[in-house]
Short mmCIF file of C-alpha atoms in Angstrom, two decimals:
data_model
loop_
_atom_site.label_atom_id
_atom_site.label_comp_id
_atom_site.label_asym_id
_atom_site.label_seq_id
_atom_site.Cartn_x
_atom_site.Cartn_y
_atom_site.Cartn_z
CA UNK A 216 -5.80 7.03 -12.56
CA UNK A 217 -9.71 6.47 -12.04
CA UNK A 218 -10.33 8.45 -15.24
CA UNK A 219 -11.96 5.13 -16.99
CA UNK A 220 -13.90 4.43 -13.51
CA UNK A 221 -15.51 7.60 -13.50
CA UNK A 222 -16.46 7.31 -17.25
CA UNK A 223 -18.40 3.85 -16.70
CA UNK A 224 -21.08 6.28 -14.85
CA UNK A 225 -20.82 8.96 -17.31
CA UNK A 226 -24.52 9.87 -18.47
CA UNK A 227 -24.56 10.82 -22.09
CA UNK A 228 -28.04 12.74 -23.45
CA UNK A 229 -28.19 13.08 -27.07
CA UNK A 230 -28.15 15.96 -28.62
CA UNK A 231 -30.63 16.89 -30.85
CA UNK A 232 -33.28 15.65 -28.67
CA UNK A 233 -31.94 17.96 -25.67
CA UNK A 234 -32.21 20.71 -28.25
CA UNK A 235 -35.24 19.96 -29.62
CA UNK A 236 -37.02 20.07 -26.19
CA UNK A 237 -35.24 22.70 -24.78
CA UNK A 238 -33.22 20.79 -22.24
CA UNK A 239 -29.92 21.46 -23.25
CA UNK A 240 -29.09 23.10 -19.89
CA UNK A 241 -29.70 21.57 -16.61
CA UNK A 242 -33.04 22.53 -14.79
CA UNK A 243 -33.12 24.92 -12.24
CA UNK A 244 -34.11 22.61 -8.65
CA UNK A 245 -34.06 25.80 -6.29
CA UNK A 246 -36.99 27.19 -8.53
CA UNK A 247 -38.39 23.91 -8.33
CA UNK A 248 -38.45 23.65 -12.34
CA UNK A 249 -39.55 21.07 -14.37
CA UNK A 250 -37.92 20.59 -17.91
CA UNK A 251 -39.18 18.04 -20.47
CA UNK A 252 -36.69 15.71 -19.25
CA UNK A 253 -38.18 14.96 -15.87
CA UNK A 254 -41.25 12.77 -17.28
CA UNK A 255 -40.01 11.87 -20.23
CA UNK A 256 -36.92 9.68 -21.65
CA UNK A 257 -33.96 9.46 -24.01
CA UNK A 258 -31.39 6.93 -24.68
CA UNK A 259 -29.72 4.06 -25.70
CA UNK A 260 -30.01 1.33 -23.44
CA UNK A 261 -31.53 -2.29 -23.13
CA UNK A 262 -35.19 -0.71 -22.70
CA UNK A 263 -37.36 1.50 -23.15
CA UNK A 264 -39.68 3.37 -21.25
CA UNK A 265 -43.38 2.33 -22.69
CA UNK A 266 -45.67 4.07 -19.37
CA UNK A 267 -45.10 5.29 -15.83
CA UNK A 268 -47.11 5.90 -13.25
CA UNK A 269 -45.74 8.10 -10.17
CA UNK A 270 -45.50 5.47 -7.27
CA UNK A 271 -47.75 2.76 -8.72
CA UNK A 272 -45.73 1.40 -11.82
CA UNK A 273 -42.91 2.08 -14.72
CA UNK A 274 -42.98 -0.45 -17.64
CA UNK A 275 -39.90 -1.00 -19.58
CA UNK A 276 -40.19 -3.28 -22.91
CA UNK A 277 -36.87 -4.13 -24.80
CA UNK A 278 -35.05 -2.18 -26.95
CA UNK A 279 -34.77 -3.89 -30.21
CA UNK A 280 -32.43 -1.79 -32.02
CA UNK A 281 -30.34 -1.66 -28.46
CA UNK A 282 -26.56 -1.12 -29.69
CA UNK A 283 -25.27 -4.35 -27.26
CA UNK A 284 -28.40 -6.38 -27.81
CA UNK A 285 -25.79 -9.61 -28.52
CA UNK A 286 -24.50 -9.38 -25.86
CA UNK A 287 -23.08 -12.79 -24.00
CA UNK A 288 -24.73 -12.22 -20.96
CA UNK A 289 -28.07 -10.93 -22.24
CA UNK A 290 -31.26 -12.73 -20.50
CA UNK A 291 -34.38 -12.93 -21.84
CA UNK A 292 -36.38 -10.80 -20.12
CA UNK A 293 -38.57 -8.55 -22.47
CA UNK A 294 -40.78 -6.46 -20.05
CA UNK A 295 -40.52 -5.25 -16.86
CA UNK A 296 -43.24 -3.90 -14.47
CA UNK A 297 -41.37 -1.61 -11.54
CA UNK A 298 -43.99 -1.23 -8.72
CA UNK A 299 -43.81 0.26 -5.69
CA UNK A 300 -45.34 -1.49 -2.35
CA UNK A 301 -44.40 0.00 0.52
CA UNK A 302 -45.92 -2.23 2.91
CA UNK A 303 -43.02 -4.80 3.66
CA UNK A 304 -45.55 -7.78 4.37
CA UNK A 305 -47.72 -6.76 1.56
CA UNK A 306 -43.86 -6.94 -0.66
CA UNK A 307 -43.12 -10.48 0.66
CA UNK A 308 -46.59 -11.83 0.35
CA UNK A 309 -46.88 -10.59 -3.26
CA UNK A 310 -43.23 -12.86 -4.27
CA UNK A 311 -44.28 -15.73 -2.12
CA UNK A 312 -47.42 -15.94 -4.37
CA UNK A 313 -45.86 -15.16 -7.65
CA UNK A 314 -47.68 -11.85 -8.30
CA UNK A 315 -44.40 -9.90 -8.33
CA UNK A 316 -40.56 -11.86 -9.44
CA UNK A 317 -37.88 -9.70 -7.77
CA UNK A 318 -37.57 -7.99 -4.61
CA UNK A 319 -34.51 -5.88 -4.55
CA UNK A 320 -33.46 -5.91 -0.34
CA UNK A 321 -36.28 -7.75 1.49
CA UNK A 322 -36.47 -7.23 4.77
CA UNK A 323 -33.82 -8.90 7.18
CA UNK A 324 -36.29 -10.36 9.59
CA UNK A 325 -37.89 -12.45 6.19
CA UNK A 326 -34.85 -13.78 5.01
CA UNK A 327 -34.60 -16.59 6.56
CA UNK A 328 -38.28 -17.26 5.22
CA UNK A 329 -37.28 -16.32 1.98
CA UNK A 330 -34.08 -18.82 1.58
CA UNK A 331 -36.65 -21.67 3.06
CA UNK A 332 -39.83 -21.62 1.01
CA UNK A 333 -40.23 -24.04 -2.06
CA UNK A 334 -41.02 -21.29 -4.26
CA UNK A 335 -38.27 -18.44 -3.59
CA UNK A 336 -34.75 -17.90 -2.88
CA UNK A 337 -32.81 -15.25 -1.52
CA UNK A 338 -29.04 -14.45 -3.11
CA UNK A 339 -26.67 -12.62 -0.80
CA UNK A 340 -23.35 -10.01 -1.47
CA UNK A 341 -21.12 -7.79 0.54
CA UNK A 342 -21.91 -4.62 -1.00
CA UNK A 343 -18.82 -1.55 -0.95
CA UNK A 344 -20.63 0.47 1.78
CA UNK A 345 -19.96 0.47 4.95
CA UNK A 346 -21.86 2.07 7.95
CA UNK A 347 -20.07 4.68 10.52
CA UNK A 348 -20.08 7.06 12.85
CA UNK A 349 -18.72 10.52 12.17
CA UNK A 350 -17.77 13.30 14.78
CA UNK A 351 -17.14 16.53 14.94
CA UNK A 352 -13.30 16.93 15.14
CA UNK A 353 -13.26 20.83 14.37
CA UNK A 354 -14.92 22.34 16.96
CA UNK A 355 -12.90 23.56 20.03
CA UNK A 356 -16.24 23.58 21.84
CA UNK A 357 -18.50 20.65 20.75
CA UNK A 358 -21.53 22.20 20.06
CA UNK A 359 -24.70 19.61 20.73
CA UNK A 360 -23.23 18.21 24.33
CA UNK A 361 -22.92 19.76 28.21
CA UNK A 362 -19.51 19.75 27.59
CA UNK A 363 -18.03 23.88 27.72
CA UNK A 364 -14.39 25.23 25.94
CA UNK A 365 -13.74 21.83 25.13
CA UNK A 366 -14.63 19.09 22.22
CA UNK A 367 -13.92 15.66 23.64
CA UNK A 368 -14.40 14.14 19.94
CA UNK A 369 -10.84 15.97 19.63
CA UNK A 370 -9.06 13.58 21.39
CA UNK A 371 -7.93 10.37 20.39
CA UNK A 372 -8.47 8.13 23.03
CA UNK A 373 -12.12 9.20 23.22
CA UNK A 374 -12.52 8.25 19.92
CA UNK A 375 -10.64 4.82 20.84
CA UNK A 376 -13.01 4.58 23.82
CA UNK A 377 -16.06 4.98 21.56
CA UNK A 378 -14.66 2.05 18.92
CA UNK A 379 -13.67 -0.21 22.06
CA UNK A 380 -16.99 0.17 23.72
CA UNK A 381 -19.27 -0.49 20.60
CA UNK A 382 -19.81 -4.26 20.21
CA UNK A 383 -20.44 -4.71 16.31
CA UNK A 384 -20.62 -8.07 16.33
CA UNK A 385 -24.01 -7.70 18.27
CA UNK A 386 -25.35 -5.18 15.99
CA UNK A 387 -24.58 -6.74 12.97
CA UNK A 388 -26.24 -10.14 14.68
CA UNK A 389 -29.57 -8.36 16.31
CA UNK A 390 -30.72 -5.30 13.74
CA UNK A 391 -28.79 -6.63 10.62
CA UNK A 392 -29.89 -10.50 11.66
CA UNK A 393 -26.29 -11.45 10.51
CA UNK A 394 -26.02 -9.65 7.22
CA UNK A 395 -23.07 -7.42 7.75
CA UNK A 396 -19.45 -7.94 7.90
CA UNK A 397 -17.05 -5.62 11.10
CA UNK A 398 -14.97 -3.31 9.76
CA UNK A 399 -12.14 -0.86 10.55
CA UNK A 400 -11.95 0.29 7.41
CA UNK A 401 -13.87 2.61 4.94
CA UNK A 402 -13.97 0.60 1.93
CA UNK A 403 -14.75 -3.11 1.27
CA UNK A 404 -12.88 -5.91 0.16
CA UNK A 405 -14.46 -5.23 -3.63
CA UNK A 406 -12.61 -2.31 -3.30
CA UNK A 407 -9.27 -1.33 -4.97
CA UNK A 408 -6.86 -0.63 -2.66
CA UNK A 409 -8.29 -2.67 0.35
CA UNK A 410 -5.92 -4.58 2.55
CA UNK A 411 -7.29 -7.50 3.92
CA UNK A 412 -4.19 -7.37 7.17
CA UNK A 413 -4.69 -4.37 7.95
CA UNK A 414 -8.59 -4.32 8.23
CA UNK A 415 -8.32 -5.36 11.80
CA UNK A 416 -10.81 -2.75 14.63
CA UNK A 417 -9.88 -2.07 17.86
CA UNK A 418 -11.57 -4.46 19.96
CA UNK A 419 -14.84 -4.81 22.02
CA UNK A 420 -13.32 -4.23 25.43
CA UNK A 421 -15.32 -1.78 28.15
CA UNK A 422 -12.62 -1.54 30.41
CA UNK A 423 -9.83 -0.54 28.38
CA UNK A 424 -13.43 2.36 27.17
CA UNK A 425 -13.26 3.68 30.40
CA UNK A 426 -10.01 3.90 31.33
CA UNK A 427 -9.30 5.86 28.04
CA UNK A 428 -12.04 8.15 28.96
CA UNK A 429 -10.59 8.52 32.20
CA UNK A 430 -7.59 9.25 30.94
CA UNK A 431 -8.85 12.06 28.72
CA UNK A 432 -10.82 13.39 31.56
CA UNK A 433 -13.92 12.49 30.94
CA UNK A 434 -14.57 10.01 33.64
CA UNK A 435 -18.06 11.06 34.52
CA UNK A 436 -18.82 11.35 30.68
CA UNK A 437 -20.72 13.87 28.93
CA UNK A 438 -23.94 14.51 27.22
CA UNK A 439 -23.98 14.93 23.00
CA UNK A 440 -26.81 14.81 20.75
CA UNK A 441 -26.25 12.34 17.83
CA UNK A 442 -28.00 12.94 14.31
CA UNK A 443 -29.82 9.55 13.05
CA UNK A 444 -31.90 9.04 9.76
CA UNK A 445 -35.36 7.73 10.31
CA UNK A 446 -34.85 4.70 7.93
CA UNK A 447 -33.69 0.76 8.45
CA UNK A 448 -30.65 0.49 10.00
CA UNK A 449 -29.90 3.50 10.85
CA UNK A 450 -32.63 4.24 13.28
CA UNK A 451 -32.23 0.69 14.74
CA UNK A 452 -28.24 1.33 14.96
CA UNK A 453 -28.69 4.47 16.54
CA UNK A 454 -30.93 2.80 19.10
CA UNK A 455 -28.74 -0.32 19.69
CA UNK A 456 -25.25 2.19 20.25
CA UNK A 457 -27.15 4.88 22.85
CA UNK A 458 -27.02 2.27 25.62
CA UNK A 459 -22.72 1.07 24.71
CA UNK A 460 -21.94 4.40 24.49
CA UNK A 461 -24.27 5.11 27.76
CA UNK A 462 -21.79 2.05 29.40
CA UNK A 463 -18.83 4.35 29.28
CA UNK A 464 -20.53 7.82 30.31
CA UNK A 465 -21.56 9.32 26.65
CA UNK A 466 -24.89 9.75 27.18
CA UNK A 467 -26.61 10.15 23.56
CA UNK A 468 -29.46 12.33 22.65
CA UNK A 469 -30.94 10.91 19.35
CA UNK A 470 -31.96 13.41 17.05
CA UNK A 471 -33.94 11.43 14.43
CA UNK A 472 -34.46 12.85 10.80
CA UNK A 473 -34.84 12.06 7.23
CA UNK A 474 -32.82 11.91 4.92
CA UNK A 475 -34.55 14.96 3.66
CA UNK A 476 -33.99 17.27 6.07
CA UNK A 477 -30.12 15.72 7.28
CA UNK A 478 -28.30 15.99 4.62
CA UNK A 479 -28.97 20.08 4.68
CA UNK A 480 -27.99 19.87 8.35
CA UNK A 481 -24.65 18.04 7.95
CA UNK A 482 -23.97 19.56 4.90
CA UNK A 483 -23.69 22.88 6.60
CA UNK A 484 -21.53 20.67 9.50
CA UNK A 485 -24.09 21.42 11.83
CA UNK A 486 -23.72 18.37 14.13
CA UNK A 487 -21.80 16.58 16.64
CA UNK A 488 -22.11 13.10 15.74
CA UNK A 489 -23.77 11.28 13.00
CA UNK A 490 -24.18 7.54 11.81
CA UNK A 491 -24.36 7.02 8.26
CA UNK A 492 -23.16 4.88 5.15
CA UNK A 493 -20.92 5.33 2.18
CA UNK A 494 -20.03 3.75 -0.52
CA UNK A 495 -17.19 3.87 -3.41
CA UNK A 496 -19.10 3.94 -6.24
CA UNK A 497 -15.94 3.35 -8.31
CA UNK A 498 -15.21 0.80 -6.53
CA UNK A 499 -11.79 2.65 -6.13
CA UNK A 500 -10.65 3.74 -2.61
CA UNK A 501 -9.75 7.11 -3.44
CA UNK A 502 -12.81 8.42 -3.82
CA UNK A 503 -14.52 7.50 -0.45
CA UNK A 504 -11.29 8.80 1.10
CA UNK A 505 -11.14 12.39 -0.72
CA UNK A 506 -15.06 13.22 -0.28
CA UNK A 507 -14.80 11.80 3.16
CA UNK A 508 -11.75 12.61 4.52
CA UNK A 509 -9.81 15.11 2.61
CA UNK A 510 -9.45 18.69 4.12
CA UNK A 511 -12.52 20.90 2.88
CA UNK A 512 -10.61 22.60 -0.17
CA UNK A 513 -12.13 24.42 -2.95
CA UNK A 514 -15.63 23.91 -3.97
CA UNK A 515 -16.17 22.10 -6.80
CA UNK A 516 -12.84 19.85 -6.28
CA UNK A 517 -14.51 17.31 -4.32
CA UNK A 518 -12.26 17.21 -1.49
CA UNK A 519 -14.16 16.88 2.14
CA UNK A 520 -17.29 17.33 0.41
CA UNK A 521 -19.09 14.70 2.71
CA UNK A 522 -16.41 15.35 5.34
CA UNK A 523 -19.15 16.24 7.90
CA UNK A 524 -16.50 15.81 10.99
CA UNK A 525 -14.39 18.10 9.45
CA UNK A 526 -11.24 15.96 10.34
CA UNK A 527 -8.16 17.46 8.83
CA UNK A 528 -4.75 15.66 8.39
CA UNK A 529 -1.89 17.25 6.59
CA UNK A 530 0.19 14.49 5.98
CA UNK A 531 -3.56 11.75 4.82
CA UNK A 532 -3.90 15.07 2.23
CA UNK A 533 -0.39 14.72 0.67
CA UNK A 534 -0.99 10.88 -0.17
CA UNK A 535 -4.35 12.16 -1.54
CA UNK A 536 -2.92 14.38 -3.97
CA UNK A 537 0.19 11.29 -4.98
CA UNK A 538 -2.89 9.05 -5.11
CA UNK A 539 -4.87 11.10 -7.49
CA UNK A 540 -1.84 11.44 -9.98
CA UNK A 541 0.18 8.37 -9.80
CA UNK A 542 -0.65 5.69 -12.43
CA UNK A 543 1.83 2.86 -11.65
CA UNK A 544 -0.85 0.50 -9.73
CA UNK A 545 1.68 -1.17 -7.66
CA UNK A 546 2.90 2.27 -5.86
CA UNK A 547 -1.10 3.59 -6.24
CA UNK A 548 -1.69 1.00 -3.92
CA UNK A 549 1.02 1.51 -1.14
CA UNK A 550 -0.04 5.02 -1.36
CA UNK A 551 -3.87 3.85 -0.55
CA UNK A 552 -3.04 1.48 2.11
CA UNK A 553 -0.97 4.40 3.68
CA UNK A 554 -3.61 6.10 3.55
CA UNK A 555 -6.45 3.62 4.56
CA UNK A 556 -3.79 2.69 7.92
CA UNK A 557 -3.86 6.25 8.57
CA UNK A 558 -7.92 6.34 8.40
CA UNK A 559 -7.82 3.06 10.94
CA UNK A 560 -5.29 4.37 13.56
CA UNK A 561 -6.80 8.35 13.54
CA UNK A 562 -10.29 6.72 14.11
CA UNK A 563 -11.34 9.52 11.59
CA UNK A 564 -14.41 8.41 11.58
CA UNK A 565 -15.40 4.73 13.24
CA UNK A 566 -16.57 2.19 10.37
CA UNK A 567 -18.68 -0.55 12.38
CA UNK A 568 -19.36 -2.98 9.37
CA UNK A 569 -19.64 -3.33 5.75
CA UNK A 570 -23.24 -4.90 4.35
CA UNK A 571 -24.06 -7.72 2.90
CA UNK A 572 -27.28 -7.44 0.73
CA UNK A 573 -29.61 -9.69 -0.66
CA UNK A 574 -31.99 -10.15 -3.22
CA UNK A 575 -35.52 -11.94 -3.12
CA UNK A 576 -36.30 -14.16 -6.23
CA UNK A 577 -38.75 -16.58 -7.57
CA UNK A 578 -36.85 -19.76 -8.31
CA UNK A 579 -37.48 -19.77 -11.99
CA UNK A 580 -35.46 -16.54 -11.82
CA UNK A 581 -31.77 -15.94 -12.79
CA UNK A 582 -30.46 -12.68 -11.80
CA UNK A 583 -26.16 -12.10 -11.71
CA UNK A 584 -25.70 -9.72 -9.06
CA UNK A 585 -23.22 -6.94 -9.32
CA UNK A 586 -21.14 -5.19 -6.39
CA UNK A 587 -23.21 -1.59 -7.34
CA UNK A 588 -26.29 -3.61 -6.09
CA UNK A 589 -28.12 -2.53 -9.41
CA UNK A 590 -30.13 -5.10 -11.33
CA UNK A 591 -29.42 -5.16 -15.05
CA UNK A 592 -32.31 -6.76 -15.96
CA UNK A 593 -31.23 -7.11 -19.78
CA UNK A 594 -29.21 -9.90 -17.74
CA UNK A 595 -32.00 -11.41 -16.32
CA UNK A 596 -33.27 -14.74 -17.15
CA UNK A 597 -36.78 -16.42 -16.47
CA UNK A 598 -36.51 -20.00 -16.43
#
């Protein structure tokens, strides 16, 4: 059913070219090779690749002979200079004095700035990823926590505990400055097969928190070492939930990495609690749901492939497998929602919000934004 989605991100290399510089098989990464095609391009798009310099600056000039070049919504832009800044104030002060056009997600505490000043102006849409925690629902023994023979992350009303006792609202309004929308579910309102009535969370409520953990025995709480990426929000996120969680006993440990070195980590589902992001990139529900959520099958099939909790649910993988085959839309999508319900009321993993991002433009700039939060810049206009 998401055969045609998938194909929209299909990369095609041609041919002859792959042959005639001997990169007709992929390279080898774990030998750390590098082929012809890592510094030099091939295709058939809106531009073309004229110089790049490694962290100081790609040009792009149009593609004349480009096969869509009439296209409706073609802009007029005919070169583009990519440069990296780093320095976030250094990023800003370079649009507000016209050196540089386009800033792709500006920082949150200059938007406000941005949407203000005579010169600029900032554009601003939900993007399909949304920003949760994930814990380890495998283990019988959770493995980063003070906790022994038991994994508290295996019972449901300490998940419900955590969801009631994190107040997203107050995240999204002091490290996202407003630019995120709560969530209980893992795909976005972009998405196909999102339900707008039954994207409802559980609550901000502290003492229904701890009596749940109570409850599950876990009055006094327990210690558990969360993995965090060293990047904006998660960092902040990670920061802002330690002292909720802290409110009903779970006393985090923040074990702060890169995106480097964590995706090794989880991948070999060594942790006991992450927060990350995740977005369809199909903008179809079933794939979020199978890489996420699915049982860990087969390598290679896709299923639980970023399913770093290792939650497992014979009756969410059934409606996987009747989602990936039927192609009536109508029953597709009662077989999504299903599954999205089941998602919610599991607490599989906890969504906290969906973001909203922005883009930073000089005035005289027209630039459609897109849900995949690319820029097409053969749609760009400069006005």
């Amino acid at each position: 059913p998401v055969l045609l989605l998938h194909l929209a991100g299909l990369h095609i290399m041609s041919k002859s070219w792959s042959a005639k510089h001997g990169v007709s098989l992929p390279q080898n990464y774990n030998d750390r090779e590098e082929t012809h095609a890592v510094r030099n391009a091939n295709g058939t798009g809106p531009f073309m690749v004229t110089s790049r310099q490694l962290d100081v600056k790609t040009v792009l000039t149009e593609h004349k002979d480009w096969w869509n070049r009439s296209a409706p919504e073609r802009g007029n832009v005919a070169t583009v200079d990519w440069t990296p800044i780093k320095s976030n104030s250094t990023r800003m002060a370079a649009l507000m004095t016209g050196s540089i056009d386009f800033v792709p997600d500006p920082p949150v505490q200059d938007r406000e700035r941005i949407k203000n000043m005579p010169a600029t102006k900032l554009q601003v849409a939900s993007e399909p990823r949304t920003i949760f925690l994930a814990l380890d629902q495998f283990r019988d023994e959770l493995q980063y926590s003070n906790i022994k023979g038991k994994n508290p992350f295996k019972d449901p009303r300490v998940r419900q505990a955590i969801a009631h006792a994190i107040d997203v609202n107050l995240l999204i309004d002091k490290v996202l400055r407003g630019y995120g929308r709560p969530t209980a579910l893992m795909v976005g309102q972009e998405v196909q097969g999102y339900t707008a009535e039954i994207d409802k969370r559980l609550p901000y409520d502290l003492t229904r928190a701890k009596k749940m953990m109570a409850e599950a025995g876990y009055a006094n709480g327990f210690d558990v070492t969360f993995d965090c990426v060293n990047q904006t929000p998660f960092s902040e996120l990670c920061q802002g939930i330690a002292p909720m969680l802290a409110a009903i006993g779970i006393r985090m440990n923040i074990n702060v990495m890169s995106f480097t070195h964590i995706f090794p980590k989880i991948d070999r589902n060594d942790t006991s609690g992450l927060i990350m992001g995740y977005g369809a990139t199909t903008f179809d529900a079933q794939g979020v749901l199978q890489n996420l959520l699915g049982s860990k099958g087969k390598t290679g099939t896709g299923r639980g492939d970023s399913n770093w909790g290792r939650y497992s649910n014979p009756k969410f993988d059934t409606l996987l497998d009747q989602i990936g085959r039927e192609a009536d839309v109508a029953k597709r999508n009662q077989f999504l929602r299903e599954a999205l319900v089941i998602q919610r009321d599991d607490l599989a993993v906890i969504p906290l919000f969906q973001v909203k991002v922005a883009w930073a433009l000089r005035k005289n700039i027209e630039a459609p934004y897109v849900p995949n939060n690319l820029p097409y810049f053969y749609r760009f206009r400069v006005g």
